[in-house]
Short mmCIF file of C-alpha atoms in Angstrom, two decimals:
data_model
loop_
_atom_site.label_atom_id
_atom_site.label_comp_id
_atom_site.label_asym_id
_atom_site.label_seq_id
_atom_site.Cartn_x
_atom_site.Cartn_y
_atom_site.Cartn_z
CA UNK A 115 99.67 94.79 92.40
CA UNK A 116 102.24 97.96 91.69
CA UNK A 117 102.39 99.11 87.57
CA UNK A 118 105.39 99.32 85.89
CA UNK A 119 107.07 102.61 84.94
CA UNK A 120 105.57 104.38 82.38
CA UNK A 121 107.96 105.81 79.66
CA UNK A 122 105.25 108.00 77.95
CA UNK A 123 105.44 110.75 80.45
CA UNK A 124 106.34 114.23 79.30
CA UNK A 125 109.41 115.39 80.59
CA UNK A 126 109.56 118.62 82.62
CA UNK A 127 109.59 121.55 82.82
CA UNK A 128 106.02 121.19 81.90
CA UNK A 129 106.43 124.16 79.87
CA UNK A 130 103.17 125.89 78.39
CA UNK A 131 100.43 123.91 80.78
CA UNK A 132 99.15 123.71 84.08
CA UNK A 133 100.32 121.02 86.15
CA UNK A 134 97.63 118.15 86.72
CA UNK A 135 97.22 116.97 89.98
CA UNK A 136 95.15 114.75 92.34
CA UNK A 137 94.30 114.14 95.68
CA UNK A 138 94.60 110.62 97.52
CA UNK A 139 92.57 110.57 100.51
CA UNK A 140 89.62 112.76 101.47
CA UNK A 141 90.10 112.99 105.08
CA UNK A 142 90.27 116.49 106.84
CA UNK A 143 94.20 117.37 105.75
CA UNK A 144 93.51 116.60 102.40
CA UNK A 145 91.60 120.43 102.55
CA UNK A 146 94.74 121.47 102.88
CA UNK A 147 96.14 120.38 99.75
CA UNK A 148 92.87 121.17 97.88
CA UNK A 149 92.79 124.63 99.30
CA UNK A 150 96.52 125.48 98.11
CA UNK A 151 95.94 123.73 94.86
CA UNK A 152 92.99 125.65 94.01
CA UNK A 153 94.66 128.63 94.74
CA UNK A 154 97.28 128.04 92.37
CA UNK A 155 94.77 126.95 90.05
CA UNK A 156 93.29 130.57 90.03
CA UNK A 157 96.91 131.32 89.14
CA UNK A 158 97.26 129.42 86.43
CA UNK A 159 99.68 126.90 87.72
CA UNK A 160 97.67 123.44 88.58
CA UNK A 161 94.58 121.92 87.54
CA UNK A 162 92.86 119.25 90.33
CA UNK A 163 91.99 116.30 88.21
CA UNK A 164 90.70 113.67 90.40
CA UNK A 165 90.90 112.71 94.31
CA UNK A 166 90.83 109.22 95.62
CA UNK A 167 89.38 107.50 98.74
CA UNK A 168 88.62 103.71 99.45
CA UNK A 169 85.14 105.35 101.06
CA UNK A 170 83.13 106.29 97.37
CA UNK A 171 80.49 108.19 99.47
CA UNK A 172 83.62 110.20 100.71
CA UNK A 173 85.29 110.42 97.65
CA UNK A 174 82.23 111.82 96.11
CA UNK A 175 81.28 114.36 99.02
CA UNK A 176 85.17 115.73 98.81
CA UNK A 177 85.19 115.87 94.79
CA UNK A 178 81.47 117.80 95.03
CA UNK A 179 82.95 120.07 97.97
CA UNK A 180 85.99 121.16 96.38
CA UNK A 181 85.22 121.18 92.72
CA UNK A 182 87.36 118.11 91.97
CA UNK A 183 85.93 116.62 88.86
CA UNK A 184 86.72 112.86 89.37
CA UNK A 185 86.17 110.50 92.27
CA UNK A 186 87.61 107.21 92.36
CA UNK A 187 88.19 104.62 94.73
CA UNK A 188 91.16 102.95 92.73
CA UNK A 189 94.51 104.70 93.02
CA UNK A 190 95.69 102.63 90.24
CA UNK A 191 92.81 103.25 87.93
CA UNK A 192 93.10 106.59 88.52
CA UNK A 193 96.62 107.30 87.65
CA UNK A 194 96.21 105.39 83.96
CA UNK A 195 92.95 107.11 83.44
CA UNK A 196 93.71 110.66 84.69
CA UNK A 197 97.93 110.77 84.34
CA UNK A 198 98.51 113.34 86.90
CA UNK A 199 101.73 115.20 87.12
CA UNK A 200 101.35 115.46 90.92
CA UNK A 201 100.11 113.46 93.28
CA UNK A 202 99.08 114.38 97.23
CA UNK A 203 99.30 111.93 99.15
CA UNK A 204 97.18 112.57 102.33
CA UNK A 205 96.30 109.21 103.85
CA UNK A 206 97.30 107.01 107.50
CA UNK A 207 101.22 106.64 107.12
CA UNK A 208 101.06 102.72 106.72
CA UNK A 209 99.72 103.19 103.21
CA UNK A 210 102.32 105.94 102.16
CA UNK A 211 105.12 103.57 100.95
CA UNK A 212 102.83 101.59 98.40
CA UNK A 213 100.65 104.88 97.34
CA UNK A 214 104.10 106.86 96.54
CA UNK A 215 105.85 104.27 94.92
CA UNK A 216 102.79 103.54 92.68
CA UNK A 217 102.39 107.37 91.57
CA UNK A 218 106.37 107.72 91.19
CA UNK A 219 106.42 104.45 88.87
CA UNK A 220 103.03 106.18 86.75
CA UNK A 221 105.45 109.07 86.33
CA UNK A 222 103.92 111.35 88.79
CA UNK A 223 105.57 113.59 91.43
CA UNK A 224 104.52 113.11 94.97
CA UNK A 225 103.53 115.40 97.72
CA UNK A 226 103.16 113.18 100.87
CA UNK A 227 101.87 114.24 104.05
CA UNK A 228 104.07 113.48 107.47
CA UNK A 229 104.98 111.30 108.54
CA UNK A 230 106.76 110.32 105.35
CA UNK A 231 106.79 106.42 106.04
CA UNK A 232 106.80 104.26 109.27
CA UNK A 233 110.49 103.64 108.70
CA UNK A 234 113.68 104.25 107.39
CA UNK A 235 113.54 101.14 105.30
CA UNK A 236 110.05 102.39 103.98
CA UNK A 237 111.81 105.75 102.96
CA UNK A 238 115.02 104.31 101.09
CA UNK A 239 112.23 101.72 99.31
CA UNK A 240 110.67 104.89 98.07
CA UNK A 241 113.65 106.61 97.35
CA UNK A 242 115.14 104.45 94.87
CA UNK A 243 111.89 104.72 92.75
CA UNK A 244 112.55 108.24 92.07
CA UNK A 245 113.68 109.65 88.85
CA UNK A 246 117.65 110.38 88.54
CA UNK A 247 117.43 113.19 85.97
CA UNK A 248 114.66 115.52 86.44
CA UNK A 249 112.24 113.83 88.38
CA UNK A 250 110.01 112.25 89.44
CA UNK A 251 110.68 113.32 92.76
CA UNK A 252 108.63 112.20 95.89
CA UNK A 253 108.44 115.38 98.78
CA UNK A 254 107.08 115.44 102.51
CA UNK A 255 104.64 118.26 104.09
CA UNK A 256 106.91 119.80 106.03
CA UNK A 257 105.00 123.09 105.65
CA UNK A 258 106.80 124.92 108.75
CA UNK A 259 110.12 125.36 106.78
CA UNK A 260 108.13 127.39 104.32
CA UNK A 261 107.44 131.26 105.42
CA UNK A 262 109.10 134.58 105.80
CA UNK A 263 110.13 133.65 109.39
CA UNK A 264 111.61 130.52 108.45
CA UNK A 265 113.74 131.88 105.53
CA UNK A 266 114.90 135.22 107.19
CA UNK A 267 116.25 133.10 110.31
CA UNK A 268 117.22 130.30 108.06
CA UNK A 269 119.74 133.20 106.49
CA UNK A 270 120.80 134.80 109.65
CA UNK A 271 122.00 131.60 111.07
CA UNK A 272 123.79 130.50 107.48
CA UNK A 273 125.37 133.60 107.41
CA UNK A 274 126.62 133.63 111.20
CA UNK A 275 125.43 137.35 111.88
CA UNK A 276 123.60 136.11 115.17
CA UNK A 277 127.27 134.59 116.06
CA UNK A 278 127.43 130.68 116.54
CA UNK A 279 124.22 128.52 117.67
CA UNK A 280 125.13 127.31 121.02
CA UNK A 281 121.74 125.95 122.90
CA UNK A 282 118.78 125.36 121.36
CA UNK A 283 115.01 123.85 122.45
CA UNK A 284 112.63 122.35 120.40
CA UNK A 285 109.07 121.78 122.02
CA UNK A 286 106.12 120.05 120.83
CA UNK A 287 103.41 119.70 123.84
CA UNK A 288 100.16 119.13 122.93
CA UNK A 289 96.90 117.81 124.09
CA UNK A 290 95.29 114.79 123.03
CA UNK A 291 92.36 113.12 125.15
CA UNK A 292 91.29 109.20 124.91
CA UNK A 293 88.68 110.08 122.50
CA UNK A 294 91.65 110.73 119.82
CA UNK A 295 93.01 107.51 120.21
CA UNK A 296 90.07 105.93 120.05
CA UNK A 297 90.48 106.19 116.15
CA UNK A 298 91.73 102.43 115.88
CA UNK A 299 94.92 103.43 113.51
CA UNK A 300 96.35 105.51 116.42
CA UNK A 301 98.62 105.07 118.93
CA UNK A 302 99.54 101.90 116.88
CA UNK A 303 103.10 101.09 115.35
CA UNK A 304 102.09 99.27 112.17
CA UNK A 305 99.45 101.92 111.52
CA UNK A 306 100.69 105.23 112.80
CA UNK A 307 104.37 104.51 112.78
CA UNK A 308 105.41 106.02 116.56
CA UNK A 309 103.95 107.85 119.19
CA UNK A 310 103.96 112.11 119.58
CA UNK A 311 107.71 111.87 118.24
CA UNK A 312 106.61 110.55 114.90
CA UNK A 313 103.26 111.91 114.15
CA UNK A 314 103.05 115.33 116.12
CA UNK A 315 106.95 116.57 117.01
CA UNK A 316 108.42 116.03 113.64
CA UNK A 317 107.18 119.54 112.30
CA UNK A 318 108.86 120.99 114.97
CA UNK A 319 112.25 118.55 114.77
CA UNK A 320 111.98 119.00 110.92
CA UNK A 321 112.46 122.89 111.33
CA UNK A 322 114.91 122.56 113.95
CA UNK A 323 117.19 120.55 111.67
CA UNK A 324 116.49 122.59 108.75
CA UNK A 325 117.53 126.13 110.75
CA UNK A 326 120.61 124.21 112.61
CA UNK A 327 121.68 121.54 109.96
CA UNK A 328 122.84 118.04 110.57
CA UNK A 329 123.08 116.33 113.89
CA UNK A 330 125.68 114.18 115.21
CA UNK A 331 124.20 112.15 118.12
CA UNK A 332 121.11 111.66 120.43
CA UNK A 333 120.25 110.37 123.96
CA UNK A 334 116.58 109.80 124.65
CA UNK A 335 113.64 108.72 127.14
CA UNK A 336 110.45 107.88 126.24
CA UNK A 337 107.12 106.89 128.37
CA UNK A 338 103.73 105.58 128.41
CA UNK A 339 102.20 107.81 131.28
CA UNK A 340 98.39 108.06 130.48
CA UNK A 341 97.06 106.49 127.16
CA UNK A 342 96.13 103.00 126.76
CA UNK A 343 98.65 102.84 123.28
CA UNK A 344 101.64 100.29 122.03
CA UNK A 345 103.73 103.96 121.29
CA UNK A 346 104.77 106.28 123.76
CA UNK A 347 102.82 109.35 124.62
CA UNK A 348 105.85 111.60 125.61
CA UNK A 349 109.18 111.45 124.92
CA UNK A 350 112.42 113.80 125.75
CA UNK A 351 115.89 113.94 124.07
CA UNK A 352 119.25 115.71 124.35
CA UNK A 353 120.73 116.46 120.93
CA UNK A 354 124.34 117.43 119.37
CA UNK A 355 124.43 118.84 116.34
CA UNK A 356 127.66 118.93 114.11
CA UNK A 357 128.29 122.20 114.79
CA UNK A 358 128.85 121.79 118.51
CA UNK A 359 125.31 123.39 119.58
CA UNK A 360 123.45 121.07 122.23
CA UNK A 361 119.51 120.71 121.86
CA UNK A 362 116.93 119.59 124.40
CA UNK A 363 113.60 118.06 122.50
CA UNK A 364 110.16 117.28 124.39
CA UNK A 365 107.31 115.76 122.40
CA UNK A 366 104.01 115.20 124.36
CA UNK A 367 100.36 114.58 124.06
CA UNK A 368 99.70 115.16 127.72
CA UNK A 369 99.66 119.07 128.11
CA UNK A 370 96.76 121.18 128.40
CA UNK A 371 98.93 124.23 127.93
CA UNK A 372 99.60 123.61 124.04
CA UNK A 373 102.58 125.18 122.39
CA UNK A 374 105.20 124.49 119.61
CA UNK A 375 108.30 126.37 120.25
CA UNK A 376 112.18 126.71 119.18
CA UNK A 377 114.64 128.54 120.98
CA UNK A 378 118.41 128.89 119.41
CA UNK A 379 120.75 130.75 121.61
CA UNK A 380 123.32 131.93 119.66
CA UNK A 381 126.39 133.94 120.46
CA UNK A 382 125.02 137.35 119.83
CA UNK A 383 121.36 136.89 120.00
CA UNK A 384 118.73 134.61 121.22
CA UNK A 385 115.75 133.72 118.57
CA UNK A 386 112.57 132.14 119.55
CA UNK A 387 109.72 130.68 117.86
CA UNK A 388 106.19 130.35 119.68
CA UNK A 389 103.11 129.08 117.82
CA UNK A 390 100.70 126.27 117.68
CA UNK A 391 99.93 124.83 114.15
CA UNK A 392 101.53 127.48 112.32
CA UNK A 393 103.50 130.48 112.21
CA UNK A 394 103.81 134.45 110.74
CA UNK A 395 106.33 136.92 111.21
CA UNK A 396 104.83 137.86 114.62
CA UNK A 397 105.47 134.44 115.95
CA UNK A 398 109.05 134.99 115.66
CA UNK A 399 111.01 137.11 118.48
CA UNK A 400 114.80 138.00 118.14
CA UNK A 401 116.73 139.27 121.35
CA UNK A 402 120.07 140.42 120.87
CA UNK A 403 122.82 140.08 123.23
CA UNK A 404 123.35 143.53 125.32
CA UNK A 405 127.01 144.68 123.15
CA UNK A 406 124.77 144.19 119.67
CA UNK A 407 124.36 147.73 118.09
CA UNK A 408 120.69 148.81 117.82
CA UNK A 409 120.62 149.26 114.05
CA UNK A 410 122.04 145.52 113.78
CA UNK A 411 119.36 144.27 116.11
CA UNK A 412 116.66 146.00 113.91
CA UNK A 413 117.94 144.79 111.02
CA UNK A 414 117.58 140.93 112.28
CA UNK A 415 114.08 142.14 113.31
CA UNK A 416 112.97 142.93 109.90
CA UNK A 417 111.45 139.87 108.55
CA UNK A 418 110.05 141.56 105.29
CA UNK A 419 106.73 141.00 103.78
CA UNK A 420 105.03 138.54 105.95
CA UNK A 421 104.31 134.81 104.38
CA UNK A 422 102.44 132.51 107.08
CA UNK A 423 104.19 128.72 106.71
CA UNK A 424 101.82 127.07 105.07
CA UNK A 425 100.73 124.05 102.30
CA UNK A 426 100.26 126.83 99.73
CA UNK A 427 103.70 128.23 100.25
CA UNK A 428 105.55 124.67 100.26
CA UNK A 429 103.29 124.12 97.23
CA UNK A 430 104.54 127.15 95.67
CA UNK A 431 108.27 125.89 95.55
CA UNK A 432 107.46 122.28 94.59
CA UNK A 433 105.38 123.41 91.59
CA UNK A 434 108.52 126.05 90.67
CA UNK A 435 110.81 122.39 91.32
CA UNK A 436 108.79 120.36 89.16
CA UNK A 437 108.99 123.37 86.24
CA UNK A 438 112.78 123.37 86.64
CA UNK A 439 113.50 119.59 86.73
CA UNK A 440 114.98 120.02 90.12
CA UNK A 441 114.97 118.14 93.28
CA UNK A 442 112.51 119.84 95.56
CA UNK A 443 113.57 120.68 99.41
CA UNK A 444 112.02 118.43 101.75
CA UNK A 445 112.68 115.40 99.12
CA UNK A 446 115.66 112.24 99.28
CA UNK A 447 118.40 113.20 101.68
CA UNK A 448 117.02 116.44 102.75
CA UNK A 449 113.37 114.75 103.68
CA UNK A 450 114.72 111.99 105.21
CA UNK A 451 117.02 113.42 108.19
CA UNK A 452 113.93 113.99 110.51
CA UNK A 453 112.99 110.83 110.37
CA UNK A 454 116.59 109.56 111.22
CA UNK A 455 116.43 111.71 114.18
CA UNK A 456 113.22 110.15 115.25
CA UNK A 457 114.49 106.59 114.64
CA UNK A 458 117.61 107.15 116.52
CA UNK A 459 115.85 108.85 119.40
CA UNK A 460 113.30 105.56 119.54
CA UNK A 461 116.37 103.30 119.58
CA UNK A 462 118.25 105.66 122.36
CA UNK A 463 114.96 105.59 124.59
CA UNK A 464 114.39 102.06 124.58
CA UNK A 465 117.94 100.59 124.26
CA UNK A 466 119.31 103.34 126.82
CA UNK A 467 122.09 104.32 124.65
CA UNK A 468 123.69 106.87 122.78
CA UNK A 469 122.63 106.63 118.95
CA UNK A 470 125.30 108.32 116.67
CA UNK A 471 123.97 109.70 112.97
CA UNK A 472 124.51 107.16 110.16
CA UNK A 473 124.30 103.95 112.43
CA UNK A 474 121.12 102.96 111.92
CA UNK A 475 120.71 101.03 108.51
CA UNK A 476 119.80 97.59 107.22
CA UNK A 477 120.14 94.85 109.77
CA UNK A 478 119.52 97.13 112.52
CA UNK A 479 116.15 96.44 114.05
CA UNK A 480 115.14 99.87 114.11
CA UNK A 481 115.79 100.24 110.64
CA UNK A 482 112.23 98.31 109.88
CA UNK A 483 110.69 99.15 112.79
CA UNK A 484 110.46 102.03 115.47
CA UNK A 485 109.80 99.73 118.28
CA UNK A 486 112.78 97.60 117.13
CA UNK A 487 111.78 94.85 118.57
CA UNK A 488 112.14 96.16 122.20
CA UNK A 489 110.56 94.19 125.36
CA UNK A 490 107.67 96.35 126.65
CA UNK A 491 107.26 98.46 123.52
CA UNK A 492 107.12 95.93 120.56
CA UNK A 493 103.68 94.48 119.99
CA UNK A 494 103.32 91.28 120.24
CA UNK A 495 103.05 90.76 116.06
CA UNK A 496 106.26 92.63 115.72
CA UNK A 497 108.49 89.85 114.41
CA UNK A 498 106.05 89.33 111.34
CA UNK A 499 106.26 92.93 110.36
CA UNK A 500 109.48 94.20 111.12
CA UNK A 501 110.82 91.23 109.01
CA UNK A 502 108.77 92.22 105.91
CA UNK A 503 107.36 95.58 104.10
CA UNK A 504 104.58 97.19 105.07
CA UNK A 505 101.37 95.41 104.62
CA UNK A 506 99.70 98.09 103.25
CA UNK A 507 96.76 98.53 100.65
CA UNK A 508 95.87 100.99 98.05
CA UNK A 509 93.30 103.24 98.31
#
């Protein structure tokens, strides 16, 4: 049972003290969170007070390895006893809504791993629980936005130094074998939310949106070509942006030569990012048009100090937002945009139609389930959980 909101929480900006943080989930991705939190703890910004996992042994091991003082198997008990200011959620997607709401109602800000929640309905339910004046807010882990490379290119595009963006490519072509999908919650709509568009390509799509701005329409295809899963294992899409740019998007788990790639062709230059799971300045390349003066091109290629994309980079900004009492990036409408594009991608692929931004809302079957009840894609029990909120259990 989710507790009612507490009113005894200190207000931001947490002046004069460390921000108390807790981690929910003790799997592999949680180690990235504890590492980032530990780095900020060394700088006097944070203090890790607890970790939660339904597996008591896993929670104890995680705490012992990470120097976390308190291990719990019950999220609500931890929230009541430790009263964290920030909760990192590192559990499977089907748990994110209930756990995020519980933390927000306890007065804690939330930093939730992607995918944020399985559906737009879940996202809107979470956003409804956020504070209205200074938090708490729930941010999504989109660490590829954060780093010197993406910051530099975002500025060049915003200032139109490279001219208008015209053509873009967004590629997440990875490889996952049958053993990967042997984990019971993977490849299932109810527990993973979607296939590679949702669970893998979301990072590059989010970064593309962060660089190019709002999209206006999408036309997509999806296939289940290799793996025995409910979801797709490959998808392609054509996207039109509000600024007129046209983009192609490919998300695959069938590609032995793995790469994450964004390329944007502008009037005066092409900018390209090639990496796999994280990028630094060296992963970016800017190719000027022939008539661009060399000194101007040299200035574009000066990315400054190399700050790689990372959980730490995003966490620094999130903590700064907490202390300022301001909504952080990748929360609210800013965090919703990539989930809306992914939802529209699935709807377009499964209905063979063009989907426009803003058209999927309450009453649309894709608002409550990414498969939308589509024949051949929806699981047998689609009716049961497309009409009701996620059947979640707390950690």
